[in-house]
């Protein structure tokens, strides 16, 4: 009805991107640039996302590289570094981040992006050391504390994980993901389950629609032996966000419930979208014998 209405084109482009209908998304977003949308950089950023999702790395770099100022400038630079990492250009990606003239909270985002690059490259010790060094200068910076904790968990330094998250909770009692990360860590290790459940329940009170927190609730219920309750929570999480690890969890619970056909369907769907996810691969290999 309104083929050149900018707001309609934006809405269609955004929805199509969320639905992974990349042809429709790109068509609407490119047309949006042609009609002179009031915030062209946000459109270019979404076009970069569409290209990145499809692993069209050079195209993604071109779109992100057109964004030079405004609210999308720093996020675009961080995505450029991520794409370089995906291309195996780790040293170049880190040098690119080091060249960004950022201060304050923006500098923290750059540090966290570099730590993620190192984690993705399986250089966990380097990622840990990078964030630990930054924390010496900013010991109460919430995002650094959270990043420090999740890197410590990957190194199985669970004492550091708990110490960092409990400090974060003291500093920011409304930080839902701190409660969730600590509760999930307990649940995943099948330890301190009543405490894990309380932590995750509190996280849900703070952020009731967060799919990752709902997933954690499903996982702790599974660990506590409530398979039907776990399946209901995990289904809700997966319907809200078909993430690979949520799919791995849902498939495992369905498998334990004896619904092997549905478990296989969820796993196959998740593997199609996220073939390289380690948790998903290990879960399928362990149960599909």
PDB file of C-alpha atoms in Angstrom:
ATOM      1  CA  UNK A   1       0.000   0.000   0.000  1.00  0.00           C
ATOM      2  CA  UNK A   2       2.845   2.404   0.764  1.00  0.00           C
ATOM      3  CA  UNK A   3       5.878   1.151  -1.186  1.00  0.00           C
ATOM      4  CA  UNK A   4       7.999   4.250  -0.570  1.00  0.00           C
ATOM      5  CA  UNK A   5       6.989   5.065   2.996  1.00  0.00           C
ATOM      6  CA  UNK A   6      10.256   5.181   4.958  1.00  0.00           C
ATOM      7  CA  UNK A   7       8.784   3.967   8.253  1.00  0.00           C
ATOM      8  CA  UNK A   8       7.083   1.032   6.537  1.00  0.00           C
ATOM      9  CA  UNK A   9      10.257   0.106   4.686  1.00  0.00           C
ATOM     10  CA  UNK A  10      12.253   0.279   7.927  1.00  0.00           C
ATOM     11  CA  UNK A  11       9.781  -1.947   9.769  1.00  0.00           C
ATOM     12  CA  UNK A  12       9.718  -4.519   6.958  1.00  0.00           C
ATOM     13  CA  UNK A  13      13.507  -4.495   6.683  1.00  0.00           C
ATOM     14  CA  UNK A  14      13.975  -4.952  10.432  1.00  0.00           C
ATOM     15  CA  UNK A  15      11.408  -7.753  10.686  1.00  0.00           C
ATOM     16  CA  UNK A  16      12.787  -9.538   7.644  1.00  0.00           C
ATOM     17  CA  UNK A  17      16.282  -9.360   9.153  1.00  0.00           C
ATOM     18  CA  UNK A  18      15.016 -10.838  12.417  1.00  0.00           C
ATOM     19  CA  UNK A  19      13.300 -13.613  10.447  1.00  0.00           C
ATOM     20  CA  UNK A  20      16.531 -14.209   8.487  1.00  0.00           C
ATOM     21  CA  UNK A  21      14.724 -13.436   5.224  1.00  0.00           C
ATOM     22  CA  UNK A  22      17.815 -11.706   3.911  1.00  0.00           C
ATOM     23  CA  UNK A  23      16.605 -11.071   0.369  1.00  0.00           C
ATOM     24  CA  UNK A  24      13.550  -9.174   1.613  1.00  0.00           C
ATOM     25  CA  UNK A  25      15.592  -7.395   4.265  1.00  0.00           C
ATOM     26  CA  UNK A  26      18.212  -6.182   1.818  1.00  0.00           C
ATOM     27  CA  UNK A  27      15.598  -5.125  -0.735  1.00  0.00           C
ATOM     28  CA  UNK A  28      13.704  -3.017   1.807  1.00  0.00           C
ATOM     29  CA  UNK A  29      16.818  -1.548   3.395  1.00  0.00           C
ATOM     30  CA  UNK A  30      18.449  -0.604   0.096  1.00  0.00           C
ATOM     31  CA  UNK A  31      15.199   1.048  -0.991  1.00  0.00           C
ATOM     32  CA  UNK A  32      15.157   2.884   2.328  1.00  0.00           C
ATOM     33  CA  UNK A  33      18.522   4.433   1.497  1.00  0.00           C
ATOM     34  CA  UNK A  34      17.211   5.436  -1.933  1.00  0.00           C
ATOM     35  CA  UNK A  35      14.214   7.317  -0.482  1.00  0.00           C
ATOM     36  CA  UNK A  36      16.480   9.260   1.896  1.00  0.00           C
ATOM     37  CA  UNK A  37      15.744   7.766   5.295  1.00  0.00           C
ATOM     38  CA  UNK A  38      16.465  10.175   8.163  1.00  0.00           C
ATOM     39  CA  UNK A  39      19.002   7.825   9.829  1.00  0.00           C
ATOM     40  CA  UNK A  40      20.925   6.194   6.978  1.00  0.00           C
ATOM     41  CA  UNK A  41      23.702   4.872   9.239  1.00  0.00           C
ATOM     42  CA  UNK A  42      21.269   2.652  11.134  1.00  0.00           C
ATOM     43  CA  UNK A  43      20.206   1.192   7.785  1.00  0.00           C
ATOM     44  CA  UNK A  44      23.807   0.627   6.709  1.00  0.00           C
ATOM     45  CA  UNK A  45      24.467  -1.076  10.050  1.00  0.00           C
ATOM     46  CA  UNK A  46      21.573  -3.487   9.469  1.00  0.00           C
ATOM     47  CA  UNK A  47      22.817  -4.200   5.959  1.00  0.00           C
ATOM     48  CA  UNK A  48      26.183  -5.007   7.500  1.00  0.00           C
ATOM     49  CA  UNK A  49      24.458  -7.377   9.921  1.00  0.00           C
ATOM     50  CA  UNK A  50      22.615  -9.090   7.066  1.00  0.00           C
ATOM     51  CA  UNK A  51      25.863  -9.616   5.178  1.00  0.00           C
ATOM     52  CA  UNK A  52      27.657 -10.813   8.315  1.00  0.00           C
ATOM     53  CA  UNK A  53      24.894 -13.299   9.147  1.00  0.00           C
ATOM     54  CA  UNK A  54      25.350 -14.772   5.676  1.00  0.00           C
ATOM     55  CA  UNK A  55      29.147 -14.875   6.108  1.00  0.00           C
ATOM     56  CA  UNK A  56      29.575 -12.355   3.285  1.00  0.00           C
ATOM     57  CA  UNK A  57      32.547 -10.925   5.107  1.00  0.00           C
ATOM     58  CA  UNK A  58      33.810  -8.426   2.527  1.00  0.00           C
ATOM     59  CA  UNK A  59      30.317  -7.022   1.965  1.00  0.00           C
ATOM     60  CA  UNK A  60      29.809  -6.694   5.728  1.00  0.00           C
ATOM     61  CA  UNK A  61      33.100  -4.815   6.030  1.00  0.00           C
ATOM     62  CA  UNK A  62      32.046  -2.434   3.241  1.00  0.00           C
ATOM     63  CA  UNK A  63      28.732  -1.584   4.919  1.00  0.00           C
ATOM     64  CA  UNK A  64      30.226  -1.140   8.377  1.00  0.00           C
ATOM     65  CA  UNK A  65      33.050   0.908   6.909  1.00  0.00           C
ATOM     66  CA  UNK A  66      30.611   3.509   5.554  1.00  0.00           C
ATOM     67  CA  UNK A  67      29.569   4.482   9.097  1.00  0.00           C
ATOM     68  CA  UNK A  68      31.907   7.203  10.298  1.00  0.00           C
ATOM     69  CA  UNK A  69      30.010   9.098  13.008  1.00  0.00           C
ATOM     70  CA  UNK A  70      26.966   9.035  15.251  1.00  0.00           C
ATOM     71  CA  UNK A  71      25.625   6.366  17.596  1.00  0.00           C
ATOM     72  CA  UNK A  72      26.409   3.516  15.206  1.00  0.00           C
ATOM     73  CA  UNK A  73      30.048   4.454  14.618  1.00  0.00           C
ATOM     74  CA  UNK A  74      31.611   2.562  17.517  1.00  0.00           C
ATOM     75  CA  UNK A  75      29.371  -0.531  17.191  1.00  0.00           C
ATOM     76  CA  UNK A  76      30.269  -0.646  13.484  1.00  0.00           C
ATOM     77  CA  UNK A  77      33.981  -0.537  14.303  1.00  0.00           C
ATOM     78  CA  UNK A  78      33.568  -3.359  16.813  1.00  0.00           C
ATOM     79  CA  UNK A  79      31.747  -5.418  14.176  1.00  0.00           C
ATOM     80  CA  UNK A  80      34.572  -4.747  11.710  1.00  0.00           C
ATOM     81  CA  UNK A  81      37.040  -6.203  14.205  1.00  0.00           C
ATOM     82  CA  UNK A  82      34.766  -9.203  14.752  1.00  0.00           C
ATOM     83  CA  UNK A  83      34.510  -9.852  11.008  1.00  0.00           C
ATOM     84  CA  UNK A  84      38.287  -9.663  10.702  1.00  0.00           C
ATOM     85  CA  UNK A  85      38.482 -12.269  13.445  1.00  0.00           C
ATOM     86  CA  UNK A  86      36.052 -14.489  11.562  1.00  0.00           C
ATOM     87  CA  UNK A  87      38.336 -14.192   8.539  1.00  0.00           C
ATOM     88  CA  UNK A  88      41.286 -15.405  10.628  1.00  0.00           C
ATOM     89  CA  UNK A  89      42.885 -11.963  10.748  1.00  0.00           C
ATOM     90  CA  UNK A  90      43.256 -11.846  14.533  1.00  0.00           C
ATOM     91  CA  UNK A  91      46.404  -9.733  14.722  1.00  0.00           C
ATOM     92  CA  UNK A  92      44.942  -7.224  12.260  1.00  0.00           C
ATOM     93  CA  UNK A  93      41.652  -7.126  14.169  1.00  0.00           C
ATOM     94  CA  UNK A  94      43.427  -6.407  17.447  1.00  0.00           C
ATOM     95  CA  UNK A  95      45.552  -3.705  15.852  1.00  0.00           C
ATOM     96  CA  UNK A  96      42.380  -2.154  14.428  1.00  0.00           C
ATOM     97  CA  UNK A  97      40.821  -2.054  17.905  1.00  0.00           C
ATOM     98  CA  UNK A  98      43.981  -0.583  19.431  1.00  0.00           C
ATOM     99  CA  UNK A  99      43.803   2.258  16.910  1.00  0.00           C
ATOM    100  CA  UNK A 100      40.310   3.302  18.016  1.00  0.00           C
ATOM    101  CA  UNK A 101      40.530   6.529  20.000  1.00  0.00           C
ATOM    102  CA  UNK A 102      38.016   5.675  22.710  1.00  0.00           C
ATOM    103  CA  UNK A 103      37.689   6.816  26.300  1.00  0.00           C
ATOM    104  CA  UNK A 104      35.490   5.993  29.270  1.00  0.00           C
ATOM    105  CA  UNK A 105      32.694   3.507  28.617  1.00  0.00           C
ATOM    106  CA  UNK A 106      33.590   3.339  24.925  1.00  0.00           C
ATOM    107  CA  UNK A 107      37.094   2.165  25.840  1.00  0.00           C
ATOM    108  CA  UNK A 108      35.568  -0.570  28.003  1.00  0.00           C
ATOM    109  CA  UNK A 109      33.533  -1.762  25.010  1.00  0.00           C
ATOM    110  CA  UNK A 110      36.698  -1.912  22.901  1.00  0.00           C
ATOM    111  CA  UNK A 111      38.482  -3.961  25.584  1.00  0.00           C
ATOM    112  CA  UNK A 112      35.569  -6.383  25.827  1.00  0.00           C
ATOM    113  CA  UNK A 113      35.494  -6.745  22.035  1.00  0.00           C
ATOM    114  CA  UNK A 114      39.202  -7.622  22.054  1.00  0.00           C
ATOM    115  CA  UNK A 115      38.658 -10.164  24.828  1.00  0.00           C
ATOM    116  CA  UNK A 116      35.884 -11.754  22.756  1.00  0.00           C
ATOM    117  CA  UNK A 117      38.215 -11.975  19.763  1.00  0.00           C
ATOM    118  CA  UNK A 118      40.742 -13.812  21.905  1.00  0.00           C
ATOM    119  CA  UNK A 119      38.100 -16.175  23.308  1.00  0.00           C
ATOM    120  CA  UNK A 120      36.841 -16.930  19.814  1.00  0.00           C
ATOM    121  CA  UNK A 121      40.417 -17.792  18.843  1.00  0.00           C
ATOM    122  CA  UNK A 122      40.630 -20.084  21.910  1.00  0.00           C
ATOM    123  CA  UNK A 123      43.281 -17.860  23.481  1.00  0.00           C
ATOM    124  CA  UNK A 124      41.528 -17.960  26.825  1.00  0.00           C
ATOM    125  CA  UNK A 125      44.537 -17.135  28.983  1.00  0.00           C
ATOM    126  CA  UNK A 126      45.252 -14.029  26.910  1.00  0.00           C
ATOM    127  CA  UNK A 127      41.611 -12.932  27.161  1.00  0.00           C
ATOM    128  CA  UNK A 128      41.668 -13.461  30.922  1.00  0.00           C
ATOM    129  CA  UNK A 129      44.892 -11.511  31.351  1.00  0.00           C
ATOM    130  CA  UNK A 130      43.619  -8.642  29.197  1.00  0.00           C
ATOM    131  CA  UNK A 131      40.480  -8.159  31.301  1.00  0.00           C
ATOM    132  CA  UNK A 132      42.298  -8.744  34.601  1.00  0.00           C
ATOM    133  CA  UNK A 133      44.759  -5.980  33.703  1.00  0.00           C
ATOM    134  CA  UNK A 134      41.909  -3.608  32.853  1.00  0.00           C
ATOM    135  CA  UNK A 135      40.227  -4.421  36.179  1.00  0.00           C
ATOM    136  CA  UNK A 136      43.310  -3.284  38.088  1.00  0.00           C
ATOM    137  CA  UNK A 137      42.628   0.229  36.790  1.00  0.00           C
ATOM    138  CA  UNK A 138      38.813  -0.037  37.095  1.00  0.00           C
ATOM    139  CA  UNK A 139      38.121  -2.654  39.808  1.00  0.00           C
ATOM    140  CA  UNK A 140      34.428  -1.833  40.045  1.00  0.00           C
ATOM    141  CA  UNK A 141      33.580  -1.570  36.343  1.00  0.00           C
ATOM    142  CA  UNK A 142      30.486  -3.817  35.944  1.00  0.00           C
ATOM    143  CA  UNK A 143      30.994  -4.994  32.384  1.00  0.00           C
ATOM    144  CA  UNK A 144      34.647  -5.825  32.990  1.00  0.00           C
ATOM    145  CA  UNK A 145      33.703  -7.819  36.092  1.00  0.00           C
ATOM    146  CA  UNK A 146      31.128  -9.773  34.103  1.00  0.00           C
ATOM    147  CA  UNK A 147      33.549 -10.432  31.243  1.00  0.00           C
ATOM    148  CA  UNK A 148      36.220 -11.487  33.742  1.00  0.00           C
ATOM    149  CA  UNK A 149      33.779 -13.985  35.257  1.00  0.00           C
ATOM    150  CA  UNK A 150      32.723 -15.630  32.008  1.00  0.00           C
ATOM    151  CA  UNK A 151      36.334 -15.951  30.874  1.00  0.00           C
ATOM    152  CA  UNK A 152      37.286 -17.459  34.239  1.00  0.00           C
ATOM    153  CA  UNK A 153      34.522 -20.031  33.818  1.00  0.00           C
ATOM    154  CA  UNK A 154      35.918 -21.152  30.475  1.00  0.00           C
ATOM    155  CA  UNK A 155      39.253 -21.693  32.231  1.00  0.00           C
ATOM    156  CA  UNK A 156      37.426 -23.594  35.012  1.00  0.00           C
ATOM    157  CA  UNK A 157      38.546 -20.997  37.533  1.00  0.00           C
ATOM    158  CA  UNK A 158      35.238 -21.177  39.340  1.00  0.00           C
ATOM    159  CA  UNK A 159      36.502 -19.396  42.447  1.00  0.00           C
ATOM    160  CA  UNK A 160      37.286 -16.317  40.333  1.00  0.00           C
ATOM    161  CA  UNK A 161      33.935 -16.623  38.568  1.00  0.00           C
ATOM    162  CA  UNK A 162      32.041 -16.584  41.854  1.00  0.00           C
ATOM    163  CA  UNK A 163      34.142 -13.817  43.405  1.00  0.00           C
ATOM    164  CA  UNK A 164      33.700 -11.527  40.385  1.00  0.00           C
ATOM    165  CA  UNK A 165      29.960 -12.144  40.063  1.00  0.00           C
ATOM    166  CA  UNK A 166      29.274 -11.674  43.771  1.00  0.00           C
ATOM    167  CA  UNK A 167      31.192  -8.399  43.676  1.00  0.00           C
ATOM    168  CA  UNK A 168      29.164  -7.357  40.635  1.00  0.00           C
ATOM    169  CA  UNK A 169      25.918  -8.223  42.437  1.00  0.00           C
ATOM    170  CA  UNK A 170      26.982  -6.060  45.409  1.00  0.00           C
ATOM    171  CA  UNK A 171      27.797  -3.161  43.098  1.00  0.00           C
ATOM    172  CA  UNK A 172      24.742  -3.530  40.869  1.00  0.00           C
ATOM    173  CA  UNK A 173      21.963  -5.467  42.628  1.00  0.00           C
ATOM    174  CA  UNK A 174      19.734  -5.070  39.550  1.00  0.00           C
ATOM    175  CA  UNK A 175      22.249  -6.706  37.139  1.00  0.00           C
ATOM    176  CA  UNK A 176      20.111  -9.699  36.112  1.00  0.00           C
ATOM    177  CA  UNK A 177      22.793 -11.467  34.115  1.00  0.00           C
ATOM    178  CA  UNK A 178      25.149 -11.608  37.103  1.00  0.00           C
ATOM    179  CA  UNK A 179      22.621 -13.657  39.089  1.00  0.00           C
ATOM    180  CA  UNK A 180      21.898 -15.738  36.013  1.00  0.00           C
ATOM    181  CA  UNK A 181      25.550 -16.460  35.218  1.00  0.00           C
ATOM    182  CA  UNK A 182      26.299 -17.572  38.769  1.00  0.00           C
ATOM    183  CA  UNK A 183      23.149 -19.688  39.013  1.00  0.00           C
ATOM    184  CA  UNK A 184      23.731 -21.266  35.625  1.00  0.00           C
ATOM    185  CA  UNK A 185      27.338 -22.078  36.526  1.00  0.00           C
ATOM    186  CA  UNK A 186      26.152 -23.987  39.586  1.00  0.00           C
ATOM    187  CA  UNK A 187      23.419 -25.754  37.588  1.00  0.00           C
ATOM    188  CA  UNK A 188      25.733 -26.700  34.750  1.00  0.00           C
ATOM    189  CA  UNK A 189      28.194 -28.218  37.225  1.00  0.00           C
ATOM    190  CA  UNK A 190      25.283 -29.919  39.019  1.00  0.00           C
ATOM    191  CA  UNK A 191      26.195 -28.352  42.354  1.00  0.00           C
ATOM    192  CA  UNK A 192      24.456 -26.109  44.922  1.00  0.00           C
ATOM    193  CA  UNK A 193      21.196 -26.532  43.004  1.00  0.00           C
ATOM    194  CA  UNK A 194      18.801 -24.898  45.507  1.00  0.00           C
ATOM    195  CA  UNK A 195      21.031 -21.810  45.565  1.00  0.00           C
ATOM    196  CA  UNK A 196      21.291 -21.911  41.760  1.00  0.00           C
ATOM    197  CA  UNK A 197      17.509 -21.931  41.467  1.00  0.00           C
ATOM    198  CA  UNK A 198      17.136 -18.954  43.830  1.00  0.00           C
ATOM    199  CA  UNK A 199      19.709 -16.962  41.866  1.00  0.00           C
ATOM    200  CA  UNK A 200      18.019 -17.704  38.553  1.00  0.00           C
ATOM    201  CA  UNK A 201      14.557 -16.967  39.963  1.00  0.00           C
ATOM    202  CA  UNK A 202      15.823 -13.562  41.077  1.00  0.00           C
ATOM    203  CA  UNK A 203      17.316 -12.971  37.631  1.00  0.00           C
ATOM    204  CA  UNK A 204      13.902 -13.764  36.127  1.00  0.00           C
ATOM    205  CA  UNK A 205      12.238 -11.277  38.456  1.00  0.00           C
ATOM    206  CA  UNK A 206      14.585  -8.616  37.126  1.00  0.00           C
ATOM    207  CA  UNK A 207      14.320  -9.676  33.470  1.00  0.00           C
ATOM    208  CA  UNK A 208      11.278 -11.965  33.013  1.00  0.00           C
ATOM    209  CA  UNK A 209      11.387 -12.187  29.213  1.00  0.00           C
ATOM    210  CA  UNK A 210      15.099 -12.872  28.726  1.00  0.00           C
ATOM    211  CA  UNK A 211      15.426 -16.136  26.791  1.00  0.00           C
ATOM    212  CA  UNK A 212      18.847 -16.943  28.216  1.00  0.00           C
ATOM    213  CA  UNK A 213      17.603 -16.620  31.792  1.00  0.00           C
ATOM    214  CA  UNK A 214      14.531 -18.727  30.975  1.00  0.00           C
ATOM    215  CA  UNK A 215      16.942 -21.307  29.527  1.00  0.00           C
ATOM    216  CA  UNK A 216      18.875 -21.293  32.811  1.00  0.00           C
ATOM    217  CA  UNK A 217      15.667 -21.924  34.729  1.00  0.00           C
ATOM    218  CA  UNK A 218      14.923 -24.875  32.470  1.00  0.00           C
ATOM    219  CA  UNK A 219      18.429 -26.229  32.983  1.00  0.00           C
ATOM    220  CA  UNK A 220      18.332 -26.018  36.772  1.00  0.00           C
ATOM    221  CA  UNK A 221      14.919 -27.723  36.805  1.00  0.00           C
ATOM    222  CA  UNK A 222      16.422 -30.477  34.656  1.00  0.00           C
ATOM    223  CA  UNK A 223      19.309 -30.887  37.082  1.00  0.00           C
ATOM    224  CA  UNK A 224      16.799 -31.090  39.934  1.00  0.00           C
ATOM    225  CA  UNK A 225      14.883 -33.864  38.177  1.00  0.00           C
ATOM    226  CA  UNK A 226      11.800 -31.919  37.033  1.00  0.00           C
ATOM    227  CA  UNK A 227      11.905 -32.958  33.368  1.00  0.00           C
ATOM    228  CA  UNK A 228       8.429 -31.715  32.427  1.00  0.00           C
ATOM    229  CA  UNK A 229       8.968 -28.362  34.097  1.00  0.00           C
ATOM    230  CA  UNK A 230      12.366 -28.095  32.431  1.00  0.00           C
ATOM    231  CA  UNK A 231      10.914 -28.885  28.999  1.00  0.00           C
ATOM    232  CA  UNK A 232       8.237 -26.205  29.382  1.00  0.00           C
ATOM    233  CA  UNK A 233      10.790 -23.529  30.286  1.00  0.00           C
ATOM    234  CA  UNK A 234      13.258 -24.573  27.587  1.00  0.00           C
ATOM    235  CA  UNK A 235      10.522 -24.655  24.937  1.00  0.00           C
ATOM    236  CA  UNK A 236       9.558 -21.132  25.944  1.00  0.00           C
ATOM    237  CA  UNK A 237      13.187 -20.014  25.734  1.00  0.00           C
ATOM    238  CA  UNK A 238      13.764 -21.695  22.372  1.00  0.00           C
ATOM    239  CA  UNK A 239      10.568 -20.251  20.874  1.00  0.00           C
ATOM    240  CA  UNK A 240      11.719 -16.799  21.958  1.00  0.00           C
ATOM    241  CA  UNK A 241      15.296 -17.226  20.754  1.00  0.00           C
ATOM    242  CA  UNK A 242      16.354 -20.327  18.778  1.00  0.00           C
ATOM    243  CA  UNK A 243      19.914 -20.165  20.085  1.00  0.00           C
ATOM    244  CA  UNK A 244      22.235 -23.169  19.635  1.00  0.00           C
ATOM    245  CA  UNK A 245      22.815 -23.825  23.330  1.00  0.00           C
ATOM    246  CA  UNK A 246      19.132 -23.439  24.161  1.00  0.00           C
ATOM    247  CA  UNK A 247      18.429 -25.951  21.375  1.00  0.00           C
ATOM    248  CA  UNK A 248      21.035 -28.300  22.852  1.00  0.00           C
ATOM    249  CA  UNK A 249      19.374 -28.090  26.273  1.00  0.00           C
ATOM    250  CA  UNK A 250      15.843 -28.507  24.944  1.00  0.00           C
ATOM    251  CA  UNK A 251      16.872 -31.475  22.819  1.00  0.00           C
ATOM    252  CA  UNK A 252      18.564 -33.163  25.788  1.00  0.00           C
ATOM    253  CA  UNK A 253      15.506 -32.806  28.025  1.00  0.00           C
ATOM    254  CA  UNK A 254      13.179 -34.049  25.278  1.00  0.00           C
ATOM    255  CA  UNK A 255      15.516 -36.995  24.722  1.00  0.00           C
ATOM    256  CA  UNK A 256      15.418 -37.855  28.432  1.00  0.00           C
ATOM    257  CA  UNK A 257      11.621 -37.626  28.309  1.00  0.00           C
ATOM    258  CA  UNK A 258      11.650 -40.229  25.528  1.00  0.00           C
ATOM    259  CA  UNK A 259      10.542 -37.835  22.764  1.00  0.00           C
ATOM    260  CA  UNK A 260      13.464 -38.698  20.505  1.00  0.00           C
ATOM    261  CA  UNK A 261      11.770 -37.534  17.305  1.00  0.00           C
ATOM    262  CA  UNK A 262      11.199 -34.010  18.605  1.00  0.00           C
ATOM    263  CA  UNK A 263      14.673 -33.927  20.163  1.00  0.00           C
ATOM    264  CA  UNK A 264      16.208 -34.855  16.799  1.00  0.00           C
ATOM    265  CA  UNK A 265      14.143 -32.172  15.080  1.00  0.00           C
ATOM    266  CA  UNK A 266      15.306 -29.458  17.483  1.00  0.00           C
ATOM    267  CA  UNK A 267      18.935 -30.574  17.198  1.00  0.00           C
ATOM    268  CA  UNK A 268      18.820 -30.737  13.389  1.00  0.00           C
ATOM    269  CA  UNK A 269      17.248 -27.277  13.254  1.00  0.00           C
ATOM    270  CA  UNK A 270      19.886 -25.892  15.608  1.00  0.00           C
ATOM    271  CA  UNK A 271      22.761 -27.574  13.772  1.00  0.00           C
ATOM    272  CA  UNK A 272      21.558 -26.131  10.491  1.00  0.00           C
ATOM    273  CA  UNK A 273      21.747 -22.592  11.907  1.00  0.00           C
ATOM    274  CA  UNK A 274      24.774 -23.082  14.173  1.00  0.00           C
ATOM    275  CA  UNK A 275      26.850 -25.997  12.810  1.00  0.00           C
ATOM    276  CA  UNK A 276      30.009 -24.984  14.695  1.00  0.00           C
ATOM    277  CA  UNK A 277      28.558 -24.588  18.200  1.00  0.00           C
ATOM    278  CA  UNK A 278      30.641 -26.728  20.545  1.00  0.00           C
ATOM    279  CA  UNK A 279      27.972 -27.286  23.219  1.00  0.00           C
ATOM    280  CA  UNK A 280      25.445 -28.393  20.624  1.00  0.00           C
ATOM    281  CA  UNK A 281      27.911 -30.736  18.923  1.00  0.00           C
ATOM    282  CA  UNK A 282      28.949 -32.355  22.217  1.00  0.00           C
ATOM    283  CA  UNK A 283      25.336 -32.818  23.342  1.00  0.00           C
ATOM    284  CA  UNK A 284      24.275 -34.472  20.091  1.00  0.00           C
ATOM    285  CA  UNK A 285      27.352 -36.706  20.020  1.00  0.00           C
ATOM    286  CA  UNK A 286      26.855 -37.780  23.644  1.00  0.00           C
ATOM    287  CA  UNK A 287      23.184 -38.710  23.271  1.00  0.00           C
ATOM    288  CA  UNK A 288      22.962 -39.843  19.637  1.00  0.00           C
ATOM    289  CA  UNK A 289      24.821 -43.120  20.082  1.00  0.00           C
TER     290      UNK A 289
END
